């Protein structure tokens, strides 16, 4: 691979069990979720509840992601998606898993977990990534 060229190696999907999530010993991850959730760990950031159905949130999220050209690793029928991001310099893979969740018939939210696959500490990269994506998404749906 030439200097500055993007790595094309594939990343194996990491299935995240949000129902039984455990906080790892590493400090290379960041979790965002709505205030009242069914997670077994406390989120690092509280995500708002959106005044739209799960179906509408799903449509909005898909359109938003397509405009940002995220690299999709996998998607399933449980409204979960995983995206691959690479560090700027060494191109280490980070994964962002997003789960869209219904609150009731007219409102919904999302859970977002971003983590590095390599290393113990991420120097705040995942926190900045989650905050930037959420800010951009909230501006997009206004």
mmCIF file with all atom_site columns, C-alpha atoms in Angstrom:
data_model
loop_
_atom_site.group_PDB
_atom_site.id
_atom_site.type_symbol
_atom_site.label_atom_id
_atom_site.label_alt_id
_atom_site.label_comp_id
_atom_site.label_asym_id
_atom_site.label_entity_id
_atom_site.label_seq_id
_atom_site.pdbx_PDB_ins_code
_atom_site.Cartn_x
_atom_site.Cartn_y
_atom_site.Cartn_z
_atom_site.occupancy
_atom_site.B_iso_or_equiv
_atom_site.pdbx_formal_charge
_atom_site.auth_seq_id
_atom_site.auth_comp_id
_atom_site.auth_asym_id
_atom_site.auth_atom_id
_atom_site.pdbx_PDB_model_num
ATOM 1   C CA . UNK A 1 1   ? 0.000   0.000  0.000  1.00 0.00 ? 1   UNK A CA 1
ATOM 2   C CA . UNK A 1 2   ? 1.337   3.434  -0.916 1.00 0.00 ? 2   UNK A CA 1
ATOM 3   C CA . UNK A 1 3   ? 1.718   6.195  1.652  1.00 0.00 ? 3   UNK A CA 1
ATOM 4   C CA . UNK A 1 4   ? -1.589  7.990  2.179  1.00 0.00 ? 4   UNK A CA 1
ATOM 5   C CA . UNK A 1 5   ? -3.598  5.345  0.333  1.00 0.00 ? 5   UNK A CA 1
ATOM 6   C CA . UNK A 1 6   ? -6.714  4.093  2.103  1.00 0.00 ? 6   UNK A CA 1
ATOM 7   C CA . UNK A 1 7   ? -6.638  0.551  3.405  1.00 0.00 ? 7   UNK A CA 1
ATOM 8   C CA . UNK A 1 8   ? -9.209  -1.617 1.675  1.00 0.00 ? 8   UNK A CA 1
ATOM 9   C CA . UNK A 1 9   ? -8.983  -4.508 4.112  1.00 0.00 ? 9   UNK A CA 1
ATOM 10  C CA . UNK A 1 10  ? -12.316 -5.640 5.433  1.00 0.00 ? 10  UNK A CA 1
ATOM 11  C CA . UNK A 1 11  ? -13.318 -5.461 9.066  1.00 0.00 ? 11  UNK A CA 1
ATOM 12  C CA . UNK A 1 12  ? -15.282 -8.320 10.558 1.00 0.00 ? 12  UNK A CA 1
ATOM 13  C CA . UNK A 1 13  ? -18.569 -7.105 11.955 1.00 0.00 ? 13  UNK A CA 1
ATOM 14  C CA . UNK A 1 14  ? -18.836 -6.970 15.726 1.00 0.00 ? 14  UNK A CA 1
ATOM 15  C CA . UNK A 1 15  ? -22.320 -7.905 16.907 1.00 0.00 ? 15  UNK A CA 1
ATOM 16  C CA . UNK A 1 16  ? -23.250 -5.667 19.839 1.00 0.00 ? 16  UNK A CA 1
ATOM 17  C CA . UNK A 1 17  ? -25.728 -7.031 22.351 1.00 0.00 ? 17  UNK A CA 1
ATOM 18  C CA . UNK A 1 18  ? -27.191 -3.800 23.701 1.00 0.00 ? 18  UNK A CA 1
ATOM 19  C CA . UNK A 1 19  ? -29.422 -5.784 26.078 1.00 0.00 ? 19  UNK A CA 1
ATOM 20  C CA . UNK A 1 20  ? -26.398 -7.155 27.923 1.00 0.00 ? 20  UNK A CA 1
ATOM 21  C CA . UNK A 1 21  ? -23.756 -4.498 27.278 1.00 0.00 ? 21  UNK A CA 1
ATOM 22  C CA . UNK A 1 22  ? -20.757 -4.513 29.611 1.00 0.00 ? 22  UNK A CA 1
ATOM 23  C CA . UNK A 1 23  ? -18.317 -1.657 29.994 1.00 0.00 ? 23  UNK A CA 1
ATOM 24  C CA . UNK A 1 24  ? -14.860 -2.796 28.846 1.00 0.00 ? 24  UNK A CA 1
ATOM 25  C CA . UNK A 1 25  ? -11.645 -2.120 30.744 1.00 0.00 ? 25  UNK A CA 1
ATOM 26  C CA . UNK A 1 26  ? -10.309 -0.164 27.794 1.00 0.00 ? 26  UNK A CA 1
ATOM 27  C CA . UNK A 1 27  ? -10.919 3.571  27.503 1.00 0.00 ? 27  UNK A CA 1
ATOM 28  C CA . UNK A 1 28  ? -11.457 3.481  23.758 1.00 0.00 ? 28  UNK A CA 1
ATOM 29  C CA . UNK A 1 29  ? -15.225 3.642  23.459 1.00 0.00 ? 29  UNK A CA 1
ATOM 30  C CA . UNK A 1 30  ? -18.105 6.095  23.835 1.00 0.00 ? 30  UNK A CA 1
ATOM 31  C CA . UNK A 1 31  ? -21.801 5.371  24.379 1.00 0.00 ? 31  UNK A CA 1
ATOM 32  C CA . UNK A 1 32  ? -24.754 7.677  23.702 1.00 0.00 ? 32  UNK A CA 1
ATOM 33  C CA . UNK A 1 33  ? -28.369 6.763  24.548 1.00 0.00 ? 33  UNK A CA 1
ATOM 34  C CA . UNK A 1 34  ? -31.643 8.337  25.672 1.00 0.00 ? 34  UNK A CA 1
ATOM 35  C CA . UNK A 1 35  ? -31.992 9.109  29.370 1.00 0.00 ? 35  UNK A CA 1
ATOM 36  C CA . UNK A 1 36  ? -34.497 6.370  30.158 1.00 0.00 ? 36  UNK A CA 1
ATOM 37  C CA . UNK A 1 37  ? -33.159 3.259  28.497 1.00 0.00 ? 37  UNK A CA 1
ATOM 38  C CA . UNK A 1 38  ? -32.840 -0.446 29.135 1.00 0.00 ? 38  UNK A CA 1
ATOM 39  C CA . UNK A 1 39  ? -29.046 -0.573 28.936 1.00 0.00 ? 39  UNK A CA 1
ATOM 40  C CA . UNK A 1 40  ? -27.028 -2.251 31.664 1.00 0.00 ? 40  UNK A CA 1
ATOM 41  C CA . UNK A 1 41  ? -24.432 0.565  31.635 1.00 0.00 ? 41  UNK A CA 1
ATOM 42  C CA . UNK A 1 42  ? -24.737 4.326  32.003 1.00 0.00 ? 42  UNK A CA 1
ATOM 43  C CA . UNK A 1 43  ? -24.284 6.211  28.723 1.00 0.00 ? 43  UNK A CA 1
ATOM 44  C CA . UNK A 1 44  ? -21.568 8.833  28.390 1.00 0.00 ? 44  UNK A CA 1
ATOM 45  C CA . UNK A 1 45  ? -23.977 11.154 26.568 1.00 0.00 ? 45  UNK A CA 1
ATOM 46  C CA . UNK A 1 46  ? -27.758 11.540 26.717 1.00 0.00 ? 46  UNK A CA 1
ATOM 47  C CA . UNK A 1 47  ? -29.423 11.505 23.296 1.00 0.00 ? 47  UNK A CA 1
ATOM 48  C CA . UNK A 1 48  ? -32.689 13.396 22.742 1.00 0.00 ? 48  UNK A CA 1
ATOM 49  C CA . UNK A 1 49  ? -36.003 11.785 21.978 1.00 0.00 ? 49  UNK A CA 1
ATOM 50  C CA . UNK A 1 50  ? -37.125 12.733 18.484 1.00 0.00 ? 50  UNK A CA 1
ATOM 51  C CA . UNK A 1 51  ? -40.722 13.694 17.688 1.00 0.00 ? 51  UNK A CA 1
ATOM 52  C CA . UNK A 1 52  ? -41.045 11.174 14.894 1.00 0.00 ? 52  UNK A CA 1
ATOM 53  C CA . UNK A 1 53  ? -42.028 7.543  14.589 1.00 0.00 ? 53  UNK A CA 1
ATOM 54  C CA . UNK A 1 54  ? -39.401 4.837  14.342 1.00 0.00 ? 54  UNK A CA 1
ATOM 55  C CA . UNK A 1 55  ? -40.237 4.453  10.652 1.00 0.00 ? 55  UNK A CA 1
ATOM 56  C CA . UNK A 1 56  ? -39.650 8.175  10.026 1.00 0.00 ? 56  UNK A CA 1
ATOM 57  C CA . UNK A 1 57  ? -36.426 8.165  12.082 1.00 0.00 ? 57  UNK A CA 1
ATOM 58  C CA . UNK A 1 58  ? -35.260 5.194  10.047 1.00 0.00 ? 58  UNK A CA 1
ATOM 59  C CA . UNK A 1 59  ? -35.892 7.087  6.797  1.00 0.00 ? 59  UNK A CA 1
ATOM 60  C CA . UNK A 1 60  ? -34.201 10.253 8.100  1.00 0.00 ? 60  UNK A CA 1
ATOM 61  C CA . UNK A 1 61  ? -31.172 8.328  9.375  1.00 0.00 ? 61  UNK A CA 1
ATOM 62  C CA . UNK A 1 62  ? -30.728 6.427  6.097  1.00 0.00 ? 62  UNK A CA 1
ATOM 63  C CA . UNK A 1 63  ? -30.882 9.618  4.047  1.00 0.00 ? 63  UNK A CA 1
ATOM 64  C CA . UNK A 1 64  ? -28.485 11.386 6.419  1.00 0.00 ? 64  UNK A CA 1
ATOM 65  C CA . UNK A 1 65  ? -25.972 8.533  6.319  1.00 0.00 ? 65  UNK A CA 1
ATOM 66  C CA . UNK A 1 66  ? -26.071 8.343  2.523  1.00 0.00 ? 66  UNK A CA 1
ATOM 67  C CA . UNK A 1 67  ? -25.259 12.046 2.329  1.00 0.00 ? 67  UNK A CA 1
ATOM 68  C CA . UNK A 1 68  ? -22.243 11.500 4.609  1.00 0.00 ? 68  UNK A CA 1
ATOM 69  C CA . UNK A 1 69  ? -21.004 8.407  2.764  1.00 0.00 ? 69  UNK A CA 1
ATOM 70  C CA . UNK A 1 70  ? -20.463 6.295  5.866  1.00 0.00 ? 70  UNK A CA 1
ATOM 71  C CA . UNK A 1 71  ? -18.977 2.851  5.176  1.00 0.00 ? 71  UNK A CA 1
ATOM 72  C CA . UNK A 1 72  ? -21.627 0.325  6.185  1.00 0.00 ? 72  UNK A CA 1
ATOM 73  C CA . UNK A 1 73  ? -20.328 -2.883 7.739  1.00 0.00 ? 73  UNK A CA 1
ATOM 74  C CA . UNK A 1 74  ? -23.711 -4.506 8.372  1.00 0.00 ? 74  UNK A CA 1
ATOM 75  C CA . UNK A 1 75  ? -27.381 -3.820 8.925  1.00 0.00 ? 75  UNK A CA 1
ATOM 76  C CA . UNK A 1 76  ? -30.110 -6.028 10.376 1.00 0.00 ? 76  UNK A CA 1
ATOM 77  C CA . UNK A 1 77  ? -33.865 -6.152 10.852 1.00 0.00 ? 77  UNK A CA 1
ATOM 78  C CA . UNK A 1 78  ? -33.585 -4.897 14.444 1.00 0.00 ? 78  UNK A CA 1
ATOM 79  C CA . UNK A 1 79  ? -32.828 -1.363 13.210 1.00 0.00 ? 79  UNK A CA 1
ATOM 80  C CA . UNK A 1 80  ? -29.128 -1.794 13.958 1.00 0.00 ? 80  UNK A CA 1
ATOM 81  C CA . UNK A 1 81  ? -26.354 -0.681 11.669 1.00 0.00 ? 81  UNK A CA 1
ATOM 82  C CA . UNK A 1 82  ? -22.603 -0.734 11.990 1.00 0.00 ? 82  UNK A CA 1
ATOM 83  C CA . UNK A 1 83  ? -20.196 1.570  10.187 1.00 0.00 ? 83  UNK A CA 1
ATOM 84  C CA . UNK A 1 84  ? -16.420 1.448  9.826  1.00 0.00 ? 84  UNK A CA 1
ATOM 85  C CA . UNK A 1 85  ? -14.282 4.535  10.356 1.00 0.00 ? 85  UNK A CA 1
ATOM 86  C CA . UNK A 1 86  ? -10.510 4.621  10.086 1.00 0.00 ? 86  UNK A CA 1
ATOM 87  C CA . UNK A 1 87  ? -8.031  6.699  12.055 1.00 0.00 ? 87  UNK A CA 1
ATOM 88  C CA . UNK A 1 88  ? -6.469  9.457  10.009 1.00 0.00 ? 88  UNK A CA 1
ATOM 89  C CA . UNK A 1 89  ? -2.810  8.535  10.287 1.00 0.00 ? 89  UNK A CA 1
ATOM 90  C CA . UNK A 1 90  ? -2.485  4.779  10.825 1.00 0.00 ? 90  UNK A CA 1
ATOM 91  C CA . UNK A 1 91  ? -5.909  3.831  9.358  1.00 0.00 ? 91  UNK A CA 1
ATOM 92  C CA . UNK A 1 92  ? -6.828  1.728  12.417 1.00 0.00 ? 92  UNK A CA 1
ATOM 93  C CA . UNK A 1 93  ? -10.478 0.627  12.272 1.00 0.00 ? 93  UNK A CA 1
ATOM 94  C CA . UNK A 1 94  ? -13.112 2.007  14.626 1.00 0.00 ? 94  UNK A CA 1
ATOM 95  C CA . UNK A 1 95  ? -16.689 0.774  14.616 1.00 0.00 ? 95  UNK A CA 1
ATOM 96  C CA . UNK A 1 96  ? -19.826 2.814  15.135 1.00 0.00 ? 96  UNK A CA 1
ATOM 97  C CA . UNK A 1 97  ? -22.942 0.809  15.952 1.00 0.00 ? 97  UNK A CA 1
ATOM 98  C CA . UNK A 1 98  ? -26.291 2.605  15.839 1.00 0.00 ? 98  UNK A CA 1
ATOM 99  C CA . UNK A 1 99  ? -29.586 1.149  17.017 1.00 0.00 ? 99  UNK A CA 1
ATOM 100 C CA . UNK A 1 100 ? -32.795 3.059  16.304 1.00 0.00 ? 100 UNK A CA 1
ATOM 101 C CA . UNK A 1 101 ? -35.363 2.498  19.043 1.00 0.00 ? 101 UNK A CA 1
ATOM 102 C CA . UNK A 1 102 ? -39.065 3.294  19.436 1.00 0.00 ? 102 UNK A CA 1
ATOM 103 C CA . UNK A 1 103 ? -40.149 5.218  22.524 1.00 0.00 ? 103 UNK A CA 1
ATOM 104 C CA . UNK A 1 104 ? -43.844 5.091  21.627 1.00 0.00 ? 104 UNK A CA 1
ATOM 105 C CA . UNK A 1 105 ? -45.842 5.295  18.383 1.00 0.00 ? 105 UNK A CA 1
ATOM 106 C CA . UNK A 1 106 ? -44.929 8.934  17.734 1.00 0.00 ? 106 UNK A CA 1
ATOM 107 C CA . UNK A 1 107 ? -41.434 9.265  19.204 1.00 0.00 ? 107 UNK A CA 1
ATOM 108 C CA . UNK A 1 108 ? -38.133 7.459  18.843 1.00 0.00 ? 108 UNK A CA 1
ATOM 109 C CA . UNK A 1 109 ? -34.451 7.768  19.629 1.00 0.00 ? 109 UNK A CA 1
ATOM 110 C CA . UNK A 1 110 ? -31.175 6.012  19.026 1.00 0.00 ? 110 UNK A CA 1
ATOM 111 C CA . UNK A 1 111 ? -28.334 4.322  20.838 1.00 0.00 ? 111 UNK A CA 1
ATOM 112 C CA . UNK A 1 112 ? -24.856 4.913  19.467 1.00 0.00 ? 112 UNK A CA 1
ATOM 113 C CA . UNK A 1 113 ? -21.686 3.056  20.458 1.00 0.00 ? 113 UNK A CA 1
ATOM 114 C CA . UNK A 1 114 ? -18.358 3.991  18.914 1.00 0.00 ? 114 UNK A CA 1
ATOM 115 C CA . UNK A 1 115 ? -15.213 2.043  19.778 1.00 0.00 ? 115 UNK A CA 1
ATOM 116 C CA . UNK A 1 116 ? -11.700 1.355  18.574 1.00 0.00 ? 116 UNK A CA 1
ATOM 117 C CA . UNK A 1 117 ? -10.708 -2.156 17.571 1.00 0.00 ? 117 UNK A CA 1
ATOM 118 C CA . UNK A 1 118 ? -7.032  -1.451 18.205 1.00 0.00 ? 118 UNK A CA 1
ATOM 119 C CA . UNK A 1 119 ? -5.404  -0.025 21.314 1.00 0.00 ? 119 UNK A CA 1
ATOM 120 C CA . UNK A 1 120 ? -6.316  0.793  24.894 1.00 0.00 ? 120 UNK A CA 1
ATOM 121 C CA . UNK A 1 121 ? -7.002  4.539  24.646 1.00 0.00 ? 121 UNK A CA 1
ATOM 122 C CA . UNK A 1 122 ? -8.485  6.529  21.773 1.00 0.00 ? 122 UNK A CA 1
ATOM 123 C CA . UNK A 1 123 ? -7.503  10.101 22.776 1.00 0.00 ? 123 UNK A CA 1
ATOM 124 C CA . UNK A 1 124 ? -11.164 11.168 22.677 1.00 0.00 ? 124 UNK A CA 1
ATOM 125 C CA . UNK A 1 125 ? -11.687 10.255 19.019 1.00 0.00 ? 125 UNK A CA 1
ATOM 126 C CA . UNK A 1 126 ? -14.871 8.245  19.624 1.00 0.00 ? 126 UNK A CA 1
ATOM 127 C CA . UNK A 1 127 ? -16.376 10.952 21.833 1.00 0.00 ? 127 UNK A CA 1
ATOM 128 C CA . UNK A 1 128 ? -15.734 13.596 19.175 1.00 0.00 ? 128 UNK A CA 1
ATOM 129 C CA . UNK A 1 129 ? -17.092 11.305 16.449 1.00 0.00 ? 129 UNK A CA 1
ATOM 130 C CA . UNK A 1 130 ? -20.354 10.600 18.296 1.00 0.00 ? 130 UNK A CA 1
ATOM 131 C CA . UNK A 1 131 ? -20.858 14.257 19.225 1.00 0.00 ? 131 UNK A CA 1
ATOM 132 C CA . UNK A 1 132 ? -20.179 15.413 15.658 1.00 0.00 ? 132 UNK A CA 1
ATOM 133 C CA . UNK A 1 133 ? -22.495 12.833 14.097 1.00 0.00 ? 133 UNK A CA 1
ATOM 134 C CA . UNK A 1 134 ? -25.309 13.599 16.539 1.00 0.00 ? 134 UNK A CA 1
ATOM 135 C CA . UNK A 1 135 ? -24.939 17.355 16.053 1.00 0.00 ? 135 UNK A CA 1
ATOM 136 C CA . UNK A 1 136 ? -24.947 16.965 12.269 1.00 0.00 ? 136 UNK A CA 1
ATOM 137 C CA . UNK A 1 137 ? -27.936 14.622 12.392 1.00 0.00 ? 137 UNK A CA 1
ATOM 138 C CA . UNK A 1 138 ? -29.928 16.960 14.629 1.00 0.00 ? 138 UNK A CA 1
ATOM 139 C CA . UNK A 1 139 ? -29.178 19.859 12.281 1.00 0.00 ? 139 UNK A CA 1
ATOM 140 C CA . UNK A 1 140 ? -30.187 17.683 9.335  1.00 0.00 ? 140 UNK A CA 1
ATOM 141 C CA . UNK A 1 141 ? -33.629 16.804 10.734 1.00 0.00 ? 141 UNK A CA 1
ATOM 142 C CA . UNK A 1 142 ? -34.519 20.381 11.764 1.00 0.00 ? 142 UNK A CA 1
#
